[in-house]
């Protein structure tokens, strides 16, 4: 498993086969050759289940059916069969912390069915009539909404149309396993579990202390591990070739090790997000700040070392559908080839499973939107209004949304330089702005793509990449993110310059005659010191 690379595909934005402006499963089928040429092992599909799409599919109304806007079950069956001809597995997104309020369970609960009322967190208001707790939704506003006209409230850590399931209820846990088993029976072997470490909310929900965040009351509680073990035993854990990843919100290193140590029989790996919060002022996303490289490097080293020492395993990623593009945050889209390849090499050669988020492999960057009307995401609009309410000017509030919005990464895949980037013959659901500069056919994108192909091939070829340990290197050199990896007589030194200028790196004698395994700077000449240009990356192999 450790030599695999996973591609994350956002179906709504990959390729539209029928001109309605929304990507679909037949669109993916049409583009299989592209995915095959990258040589990825598995594709994680963001949710395409039946959903009102209030949170782009993370509000699931039917876990066992394809939303008609994305296609049919026959399309899915054809897709999985065609991918498997090329030895590409499918990873599905299991959103089991909450359902859409349009799900029949919630609807039956609303209609008074006690069995389904016990699936959710329904609570009375406090004696003074205020909400059951002071918890805030992660999308802004209170985490409680009125449950019909019953006088009770239901918990939603996310949008009000995403009602949290009560995992204490064994019937809920059995439903979760059944859903996973439904897809296993279709040959699915990969599962990504949405916000899995918040399923262990306590039975008695209490207020967060003033000045503290409610998330500390319900994140990573010990029972989460019990529930994951049970789910594994009743479903994916029965497949020796299963690949699972838990999306872990604000998780800790020790918990991440525990979730993924093979002997615990829980998950193959976790997503953690600490390294993607280094441009948050005081941990708050909707703020503006140039990222802090030293904080980033420290986090990458802490997690790289800690996971290796603890025997855990992490997903390695810079981008996903919730993050602005890393090339804009941590490098420079004006130096697209160097920046994109630096970011790629810095994680693909590290210890863990690399994920490529759709478009990253051609160097896609954030769109240049000019007004709030360009944004679709509910979170961006809520945040903009909240920033205005805090007293920010429209200009400053917009600048923050521009830098932080999730729509930055959700723009359609740029296949060519046409008006709709070759994504649709209709009107795209979300606009592209920079397809003339970056698209699958552009020379710079093709060079970036070739670099990714090489990184993927190297992981399969060299055990030191897939299995090696992890040791920080050159922490006293400004702007260098470096690490060494050793395995069975192979030694790899990976040097990444995050600066917009040259840096000088003293090279340990053991690597002065090493082979250059990969670099984005063909003229490098390692000796006692090496000069690495702006956004340069190089991996030296000694064996
Ligand atoms: C994490 C998903 O990645 C995000 O897109 C979604 O909004 C939340 N979980 C809630 O499901």
Coordinates of C-alpha atoms and ligand atoms in Angstrom, one line a residue:
X1 CA 0.0 0.0 0.0
X2 CA 2.8 2.4 0.8
X3 CA 3.9 2.7 -2.9
X4 CA 0.4 3.9 -3.9
X5 CA -0.6 7.4 -5.0
X6 CA -4.2 8.6 -4.8
X7 CA -5.9 11.1 -7.0
X8 CA -8.7 13.2 -5.6
X9 CA -11.4 13.9 -8.2
X10 CA -14.1 16.5 -7.6
X11 CA -16.8 15.1 -9.9
X12 CA -18.8 18.3 -10.1
X13 CA -15.8 20.0 -11.7
X14 CA -13.9 17.3 -13.6
X15 CA -15.6 16.9 -17.0
X16 CA -19.2 17.6 -18.1
X17 CA -20.4 15.1 -20.7
X18 CA -23.9 16.4 -21.2
X19 CA -23.5 20.2 -21.4
X20 CA -25.5 21.0 -18.2
X21 CA -22.5 22.8 -16.7
X22 CA -21.9 20.1 -14.0
X23 CA -19.3 17.4 -14.2
X24 CA -20.6 13.9 -14.2
X25 CA -19.6 10.2 -14.1
X26 CA -19.7 9.8 -17.8
X27 CA -17.3 12.7 -18.0
X28 CA -14.9 10.8 -15.9
X29 CA -15.3 7.7 -18.1
X30 CA -14.5 9.9 -21.1
X31 CA -11.3 11.0 -19.4
X32 CA -10.0 7.7 -18.1
X33 CA -7.0 7.7 -20.5
X34 CA -5.8 10.9 -18.8
X35 CA -6.0 9.3 -15.4
X36 CA -4.3 6.2 -16.6
X37 CA -1.4 8.2 -18.1
X38 CA -0.7 9.7 -14.7
X39 CA -0.5 6.2 -13.4
X40 CA -2.3 6.7 -10.1
X41 CA -3.4 3.7 -8.1
X42 CA -6.8 4.9 -6.7
X43 CA -9.2 7.7 -7.2
X44 CA -11.0 9.3 -4.3
X45 CA -14.3 10.7 -5.6
X46 CA -16.0 13.5 -3.6
X47 CA -19.6 12.6 -2.8
X48 CA -21.9 12.0 -5.8
X49 CA -24.7 10.5 -3.8
X50 CA -28.3 11.9 -3.9
X51 CA -28.1 15.2 -2.1
X52 CA -29.7 18.7 -2.1
X53 CA -26.2 20.0 -2.6
X54 CA -26.4 22.6 0.2
X55 CA -22.8 21.6 1.0
X56 CA -21.8 20.3 -2.4
X57 CA -22.8 16.7 -1.7
X58 CA -21.6 16.5 2.0
X59 CA -25.3 16.7 2.8
X60 CA -26.3 13.1 1.7
X61 CA -29.9 12.2 1.3
X62 CA -29.4 8.7 0.1
X63 CA -26.1 6.9 0.6
X64 CA -26.9 4.1 -1.9
X65 CA -27.9 6.1 -4.9
X66 CA -26.2 8.3 -7.5
X67 CA -27.5 11.8 -7.7
X68 CA -29.1 12.1 -11.2
X69 CA -27.1 15.3 -11.9
X70 CA -23.9 13.1 -11.8
X71 CA -25.4 10.1 -13.6
X72 CA -26.8 6.6 -12.8
X73 CA -25.8 3.5 -11.0
X74 CA -25.1 1.9 -14.4
X75 CA -22.6 4.7 -15.1
X76 CA -20.9 4.0 -11.8
X77 CA -20.8 0.3 -12.5
X78 CA -19.2 1.0 -15.9
X79 CA -16.7 3.5 -14.3
X80 CA -15.5 1.1 -11.6
X81 CA -15.2 -1.7 -14.2
X82 CA -13.2 0.4 -16.6
X83 CA -10.9 1.8 -13.9
X84 CA -10.3 -1.7 -12.6
X85 CA -9.2 -2.8 -16.1
X86 CA -6.4 -0.3 -15.6
X87 CA -5.8 -1.4 -12.0
X88 CA -7.1 1.8 -10.6
X89 CA -9.2 1.5 -7.5
X90 CA -12.1 3.6 -6.3
X91 CA -12.3 5.4 -3.0
X92 CA -15.7 6.7 -2.0
X93 CA -16.5 9.5 0.4
X94 CA -18.5 8.3 3.4
X95 CA -20.2 11.2 5.1
X96 CA -21.4 9.4 8.2
X97 CA -21.1 12.0 10.9
X98 CA -24.3 13.6 9.6
X99 CA -27.1 13.2 7.1
X100 CA -28.9 15.8 5.0
X101 CA -32.1 16.9 6.7
X102 CA -33.7 15.6 3.4
X103 CA -32.6 12.0 4.3
X104 CA -35.6 9.8 5.0
X105 CA -34.3 9.0 8.5
X106 CA -34.5 12.7 9.4
X107 CA -37.8 13.1 7.6
X108 CA -39.3 10.1 9.5
X109 CA -37.9 11.5 12.7
X110 CA -39.6 14.8 12.0
X111 CA -42.8 12.9 11.3
X112 CA -42.6 11.5 14.9
X113 CA -41.0 8.1 14.3
X114 CA -39.2 7.4 17.6
X115 CA -36.8 4.9 16.1
X116 CA -35.4 7.6 13.8
X117 CA -35.6 10.3 16.4
X118 CA -33.0 8.2 18.3
X119 CA -30.7 8.5 15.2
X120 CA -30.0 12.2 15.9
X121 CA -29.1 14.5 18.7
X122 CA -32.5 16.0 19.7
X123 CA -32.5 18.1 22.9
X124 CA -34.8 20.4 24.8
X125 CA -33.9 24.0 25.2
X126 CA -32.4 25.1 28.5
X127 CA -34.9 26.0 31.2
X128 CA -34.5 29.7 30.3
X129 CA -35.5 28.8 26.7
X130 CA -32.0 29.3 25.2
X131 CA -30.4 26.7 22.9
X132 CA -29.4 23.3 24.5
X133 CA -25.7 24.3 24.4
X134 CA -23.6 27.3 23.3
X135 CA -21.9 25.4 20.5
X136 CA -21.1 27.1 17.2
X137 CA -21.6 25.5 13.8
X138 CA -18.3 25.2 11.9
X139 CA -20.0 27.1 9.1
X140 CA -21.0 30.0 11.4
X141 CA -24.0 30.6 13.7
X142 CA -25.3 28.3 16.4
X143 CA -25.0 24.5 16.1
X144 CA -28.7 23.9 16.9
X145 CA -31.8 24.5 14.9
X146 CA -35.5 23.9 15.7
X147 CA -36.7 20.4 15.2
X148 CA -40.0 21.1 13.4
X149 CA -42.5 22.4 15.8
X150 CA -41.7 19.9 18.6
X151 CA -40.0 22.5 20.8
X152 CA -36.8 20.5 20.6
X153 CA -33.6 21.3 18.7
X154 CA -31.3 19.1 16.6
X155 CA -27.5 19.3 16.6
X156 CA -25.6 20.2 13.4
X157 CA -21.9 20.9 13.6
X158 CA -22.0 22.0 10.0
X159 CA -24.9 23.5 8.0
X160 CA -28.4 23.5 9.4
X161 CA -29.2 21.0 6.7
X162 CA -26.5 18.5 8.0
X163 CA -27.9 16.9 11.1
X164 CA -25.4 15.0 13.3
X165 CA -26.0 11.3 13.7
X166 CA -25.9 9.9 17.2
X167 CA -23.2 7.2 17.0
X168 CA -24.1 6.0 20.6
X169 CA -27.1 4.3 19.0
X170 CA -26.0 0.8 17.8
X171 CA -28.6 1.0 15.0
X172 CA -26.8 4.1 13.6
X173 CA -23.5 2.2 13.7
X174 CA -25.1 -0.8 12.0
X175 CA -26.5 1.5 9.3
X176 CA -23.0 2.9 8.8
X177 CA -21.5 -0.6 8.3
X178 CA -24.3 -1.5 5.9
X179 CA -23.6 1.5 3.7
X180 CA -19.9 0.7 3.5
X181 CA -20.8 -3.0 2.7
X182 CA -23.2 -1.9 0.0
X183 CA -20.3 -0.3 -1.8
X184 CA -17.8 -3.1 -1.0
X185 CA -20.2 -5.5 -2.7
X186 CA -19.7 -3.3 -5.9
X187 CA -15.9 -3.8 -5.6
X188 CA -15.1 -0.5 -3.9
X189 CA -12.0 -0.9 -1.7
X190 CA -11.2 2.7 -0.8
X191 CA -13.1 4.7 1.8
X192 CA -12.5 8.2 2.9
X193 CA -14.5 9.0 6.1
X194 CA -15.6 12.6 6.5
X195 CA -14.8 14.3 9.8
X196 CA -14.5 10.9 11.5
X197 CA -13.0 12.1 14.7
X198 CA -16.1 14.1 15.8
X199 CA -18.5 11.1 15.8
X200 CA -17.7 10.5 19.6
X201 CA -19.7 13.3 21.0
X202 CA -20.6 12.7 24.6
X203 CA -24.2 11.6 25.4
X204 CA -24.7 14.5 27.7
X205 CA -23.9 17.7 25.8
X206 CA -22.6 20.6 27.9
X207 CA -21.7 24.2 27.2
X208 CA -18.2 25.1 26.3
X209 CA -16.5 27.2 29.0
X210 CA -16.6 30.9 28.1
X211 CA -13.6 31.7 25.9
X212 CA -13.0 28.1 24.8
X213 CA -14.1 26.5 21.6
X214 CA -16.8 23.8 21.7
X215 CA -14.7 21.5 19.4
X216 CA -12.5 20.5 22.3
X217 CA -15.5 18.8 23.9
X218 CA -16.3 16.5 21.1
X219 CA -13.1 16.0 19.0
X220 CA -10.9 12.8 19.3
X221 CA -12.8 11.4 22.3
X222 CA -11.6 7.9 23.2
X223 CA -14.8 6.3 22.0
X224 CA -14.0 7.3 18.4
X225 CA -11.4 4.5 18.3
X226 CA -14.0 2.0 19.6
X227 CA -16.4 3.0 16.9
X228 CA -13.8 2.9 14.1
X229 CA -12.6 -0.6 15.3
X230 CA -16.2 -1.8 15.3
X231 CA -16.9 -0.4 11.8
X232 CA -13.7 -1.9 10.5
X233 CA -14.6 -5.3 11.9
X234 CA -18.1 -5.2 10.4
X235 CA -17.0 -3.8 7.0
X236 CA -13.8 -2.7 5.2
X237 CA -11.5 -4.5 7.7
X238 CA -12.6 -7.8 6.1
X239 CA -10.9 -6.8 2.8
X240 CA -7.1 -7.3 3.0
X241 CA -6.7 -4.7 0.2
X242 CA -8.8 -2.0 1.7
X243 CA -7.5 1.5 1.8
X244 CA -9.1 3.9 4.3
X245 CA -8.5 7.4 5.3
X246 CA -10.1 9.3 8.1
X247 CA -10.5 13.0 7.8
X248 CA -9.5 14.2 11.2
X249 CA -10.5 17.7 12.2
X250 CA -8.1 19.3 14.7
X251 CA -6.6 16.0 15.6
X252 CA -3.5 15.3 17.8
X253 CA -0.4 13.4 16.8
X254 CA -0.8 10.7 19.3
X255 CA -4.4 10.1 18.3
X256 CA -3.4 10.0 14.6
X257 CA -0.8 7.4 15.4
X258 CA -3.4 5.4 17.3
X259 CA -6.0 5.6 14.5
X260 CA -3.4 4.2 12.0
X261 CA -1.1 1.8 13.7
X262 CA -1.7 -1.5 11.9
X263 CA -2.0 -3.5 15.1
X264 CA -5.0 -1.3 16.1
X265 CA -7.0 -2.5 13.1
X266 CA -8.6 0.9 12.5
X267 CA -7.6 3.0 9.4
X268 CA -4.9 2.9 6.8
X269 CA -4.1 6.6 7.3
X270 CA -5.5 10.0 8.3
X271 CA -5.7 13.5 6.9
X272 CA -4.7 16.1 9.5
X273 CA -4.7 19.8 8.7
X274 CA -2.3 21.6 11.0
X275 CA 0.2 22.4 8.3
X276 CA -2.6 24.2 6.4
X277 CA -3.4 26.6 9.2
X278 CA -0.1 28.4 9.1
X279 CA -1.7 31.4 7.3
X280 CA -4.5 31.7 10.0
X281 CA -4.2 34.6 12.5
X282 CA -4.7 33.0 16.0
X283 CA -6.0 29.8 14.4
X284 CA -8.9 31.6 12.7
X285 CA -9.4 30.8 9.0
X286 CA -11.2 34.0 7.9
X287 CA -8.2 36.2 8.4
X288 CA -5.5 37.6 6.1
X289 CA -1.8 36.7 6.7
X290 CA 1.2 35.7 4.7
X291 CA 2.0 32.1 5.7
X292 CA 4.7 31.4 8.4
X293 CA 7.3 29.2 6.8
X294 CA 9.0 28.3 10.1
X295 CA 5.7 27.1 11.5
X296 CA 5.0 25.1 8.4
X297 CA 8.4 23.4 8.5
X298 CA 8.1 22.6 12.2
X299 CA 4.7 21.0 11.7
X300 CA 5.9 19.0 8.7
X301 CA 8.9 17.7 10.7
X302 CA 6.8 17.1 13.9
X303 CA 4.3 15.0 12.0
X304 CA 6.9 13.3 9.8
X305 CA 9.0 12.3 12.7
X306 CA 6.1 11.5 15.1
X307 CA 4.2 9.3 12.7
X308 CA 7.4 7.4 11.8
X309 CA 8.4 6.9 15.4
X310 CA 4.9 5.8 16.5
X311 CA 4.4 3.5 13.5
X312 CA 1.4 5.5 12.2
X313 CA 0.8 6.5 8.6
X314 CA -0.4 9.8 7.2
X315 CA -1.9 11.1 4.0
X316 CA 0.4 13.7 2.4
X317 CA -1.3 16.5 0.7
X318 CA -1.3 20.3 0.0
X319 CA -4.6 20.6 -1.7
X320 CA -8.1 19.4 -1.5
X321 CA -11.6 20.7 -2.2
X322 CA -11.7 22.6 1.0
X323 CA -8.4 24.5 0.6
X324 CA -7.3 27.4 -1.6
X325 CA -4.6 26.2 -4.0
X326 CA -1.2 25.7 -2.3
X327 CA 0.7 27.2 -5.2
X328 CA -0.9 30.6 -4.3
X329 CA -0.4 30.1 -0.5
X330 CA 3.1 28.7 -0.3
X331 CA 4.8 29.5 -3.6
X332 CA 4.3 31.7 -6.6
X333 CA 2.0 31.0 -9.6
X334 CA 4.1 33.4 -11.7
X335 CA 6.9 30.8 -11.4
X336 CA 4.5 28.0 -12.1
X337 CA 6.7 25.2 -13.1
X338 CA 9.2 25.6 -10.2
X339 CA 6.5 26.2 -7.7
X340 CA 4.2 23.4 -8.6
X341 CA 7.1 20.9 -8.8
X342 CA 8.6 22.0 -5.6
X343 CA 5.4 21.4 -3.7
X344 CA 4.9 18.1 -5.4
X345 CA 8.4 16.7 -4.7
X346 CA 8.3 18.0 -1.1
X347 CA 5.5 15.6 -0.2
X348 CA 5.7 12.8 -2.8
X349 CA 9.2 11.8 -1.6
X350 CA 8.1 11.9 2.1
X351 CA 6.8 9.2 4.4
X352 CA 3.0 8.7 3.9
X353 CA 0.6 8.3 1.0
X354 CA 0.6 11.2 -1.5
X355 CA -2.7 12.6 -2.7
X356 CA -2.9 14.7 -5.9
X357 CA -5.9 17.0 -6.0
X358 CA -7.4 17.4 -9.5
X359 CA -5.6 20.1 -11.5
X360 CA -2.6 20.2 -9.2
X361 CA -0.8 17.9 -11.7
X362 CA -1.0 20.7 -14.3
X363 CA -0.2 23.5 -11.9
X364 CA -3.7 25.0 -11.5
X365 CA -4.0 28.0 -9.2
X366 CA -6.7 30.1 -7.6
X367 CA -9.2 31.9 -9.9
X368 CA -9.1 35.6 -10.0
X369 CA -12.7 36.4 -9.0
X370 CA -13.7 40.0 -8.7
X371 CA -17.0 39.9 -6.7
X372 CA -19.0 37.8 -4.3
X373 CA -21.3 36.8 -7.1
X374 CA -18.5 34.6 -8.5
X375 CA -18.6 32.4 -5.4
X376 CA -21.0 29.6 -4.9
X377 CA -20.0 28.1 -1.5
X378 CA -22.3 28.6 1.4
X379 CA -19.3 29.0 3.7
X380 CA -17.8 31.8 1.7
X381 CA -21.0 33.8 1.8
X382 CA -21.5 33.2 5.5
X383 CA -18.0 34.3 6.2
X384 CA -18.2 37.4 4.1
X385 CA -21.4 38.5 5.9
X386 CA -19.8 37.7 9.3
X387 CA -16.7 39.8 8.4
X388 CA -18.9 42.7 7.4
X389 CA -20.8 42.3 10.6
X390 CA -17.5 42.5 12.5
X391 CA -16.9 45.9 10.9
X392 CA -14.5 45.1 8.1
X393 CA -14.9 47.1 4.9
X394 CA -16.3 45.4 1.9
X395 CA -12.8 45.6 0.3
X396 CA -11.1 43.9 3.2
X397 CA -13.8 41.2 3.7
X398 CA -13.6 40.4 0.0
X399 CA -9.8 40.2 0.1
X400 CA -10.0 37.5 2.8
X401 CA -12.7 35.5 0.9
X402 CA -10.6 35.8 -2.2
X403 CA -7.6 34.2 -0.4
X404 CA -9.5 31.6 1.7
X405 CA -12.6 30.5 -0.1
X406 CA -13.1 26.8 -0.8
X407 CA -14.3 27.6 -4.4
X408 CA -10.6 28.4 -5.1
X409 CA -10.0 24.7 -5.6
X410 CA -13.4 23.8 -6.9
X411 CA -13.2 25.5 -10.3
X412 CA -13.5 23.2 -13.2
X413 CA -10.6 21.2 -14.5
X414 CA -8.8 23.2 -17.2
X415 CA -8.6 20.9 -20.2
X416 CA -7.9 23.7 -22.8
X417 CA -7.7 27.4 -23.1
X418 CA -11.3 27.9 -24.4
X419 CA -14.0 30.0 -22.8
X420 CA -15.1 27.2 -20.5
X421 CA -11.7 25.6 -20.2
X422 CA -12.9 22.6 -22.2
X423 CA -14.9 21.5 -19.2
X424 CA -18.4 21.9 -20.6
X425 CA -20.3 23.0 -23.7
X426 CA -22.8 24.7 -21.5
X427 CA -22.4 27.3 -18.7
X428 CA -20.1 26.0 -16.0
X429 CA -21.5 25.9 -12.4
X430 CA -18.3 27.8 -11.3
X431 CA -16.2 30.0 -13.5
X432 CA -12.6 29.6 -14.7
X433 CA -10.4 32.6 -15.1
X434 CA -6.9 31.6 -15.9
X435 CA -7.2 28.8 -18.4
X436 CA -5.2 30.6 -21.0
X437 CA -2.2 30.3 -18.8
X438 CA -2.7 26.9 -17.3
X439 CA -4.5 24.0 -19.0
X440 CA -3.8 20.3 -19.9
X441 CA -2.5 21.3 -23.3
X442 CA -0.3 24.2 -22.2
X443 CA 3.5 23.6 -22.4
X444 CA 4.0 24.5 -18.7
X445 CA 1.3 22.2 -17.6
X446 CA 2.7 19.3 -19.6
X447 CA 6.1 19.8 -18.0
X448 CA 4.4 19.8 -14.5
X449 CA 2.4 16.7 -15.5
X450 CA 5.6 14.9 -16.6
X451 CA 7.2 15.7 -13.2
X452 CA 4.3 14.1 -11.4
X453 CA 4.5 11.0 -13.6
X454 CA 8.1 10.7 -12.6
X455 CA 7.4 11.1 -8.9
X456 CA 4.8 8.4 -9.0
X457 CA 7.1 6.1 -10.9
X458 CA 9.9 6.7 -8.4
X459 CA 7.7 5.8 -5.4
X460 CA 7.1 2.4 -7.1
X461 CA 10.8 1.9 -7.9
X462 CA 12.5 2.9 -4.7
X463 CA 11.7 1.4 -1.3
X464 CA 13.4 4.2 0.4
X465 CA 10.5 6.4 -0.8
X466 CA 7.7 4.1 0.1
X467 CA 9.1 2.5 3.2
X468 CA 12.0 4.7 4.5
X469 CA 12.0 6.5 7.9
X470 CA 12.0 10.3 8.2
X471 CA 14.6 12.6 9.7
X472 CA 14.5 16.4 9.5
X473 CA 17.5 18.0 7.7
X474 CA 18.9 21.5 7.7
X475 CA 16.5 23.1 10.2
X476 CA 18.9 26.0 10.7
X477 CA 18.9 27.0 7.0
X478 CA 16.3 29.6 6.2
X479 CA 13.6 28.6 3.8
X480 CA 14.9 25.0 3.5
X481 CA 12.4 22.2 4.0
X482 CA 14.8 19.2 4.0
X483 CA 14.6 15.6 5.2
X484 CA 16.6 12.4 5.0
X485 CA 15.1 9.0 4.5
X486 CA 16.9 5.7 5.0
X487 CA 15.9 2.1 4.1
X488 CA 17.8 -1.1 3.4
X489 CA 21.0 0.6 2.4
X490 CA 19.3 3.3 0.4
X491 CA 19.7 6.9 1.6
X492 CA 17.7 9.8 0.2
X493 CA 18.2 13.5 0.9
X494 CA 15.3 15.7 -0.2
X495 CA 16.0 19.5 -0.4
X496 CA 13.2 22.0 -1.0
X497 CA 13.7 25.7 -1.3
X498 CA 10.5 27.6 -0.3
X499 CA 12.2 31.0 -0.8
X500 CA 11.9 33.3 -3.8
X501 CA 15.7 33.5 -4.0
X502 CA 18.7 31.2 -4.0
X503 CA 19.8 29.4 -0.8
X504 CA 23.1 27.7 -0.1
X505 CA 23.0 24.3 1.5
X506 CA 26.0 22.5 2.9
X507 CA 25.8 18.9 1.7
X508 CA 26.9 16.1 4.0
X509 CA 29.9 14.2 2.7
X510 CA 27.9 11.0 2.2
X511 CA 25.7 12.8 -0.4
X512 CA 28.4 14.7 -2.3
X513 CA 28.7 12.1 -4.9
X514 CA 25.1 11.0 -4.8
X515 CA 22.9 10.5 -7.8
X516 CA 20.3 13.2 -8.6
X517 CA 17.0 11.2 -8.5
X518 CA 14.8 14.1 -9.5
X519 CA 15.0 17.9 -9.6
X520 CA 13.2 20.8 -11.2
X521 CA 16.6 22.5 -11.8
X522 CA 18.6 20.6 -14.4
X523 CA 21.8 22.5 -14.0
X524 CA 22.5 21.5 -10.3
X525 CA 25.8 20.2 -9.3
X526 CA 26.0 18.9 -5.8
X527 CA 29.4 19.2 -4.2
X528 CA 30.3 20.4 -0.7
X529 CA 27.6 23.0 -1.0
X530 CA 24.7 23.3 -3.3
X531 CA 23.0 26.4 -4.5
X532 CA 19.3 25.8 -4.8
X533 CA 17.5 28.5 -6.8
X534 CA 14.1 30.0 -5.9
X535 CA 11.5 27.2 -5.5
X536 CA 14.1 24.6 -6.4
X537 CA 13.8 21.0 -5.3
X538 CA 16.3 18.1 -5.6
X539 CA 16.4 14.6 -4.3
X540 CA 19.8 13.0 -3.9
X541 CA 20.1 9.2 -3.7
X542 CA 23.1 7.3 -2.2
X543 CA 23.1 3.5 -2.3
Ligands
LIG1 C1 -15.3 18.0 5.4 C2 -15.5 18.1 3.9 O1 -14.3 17.9 3.3 C3 -16.2 19.4 3.7 O2 -16.2 19.7 2.3 C4 -17.5 19.4 4.3 O3 -18.1 20.6 4.2 C5 -17.5 19.0 5.8 N1 -16.6 17.9 6.0 C6 -18.8 18.6 6.3 O4 -19.2 17.4 5.8

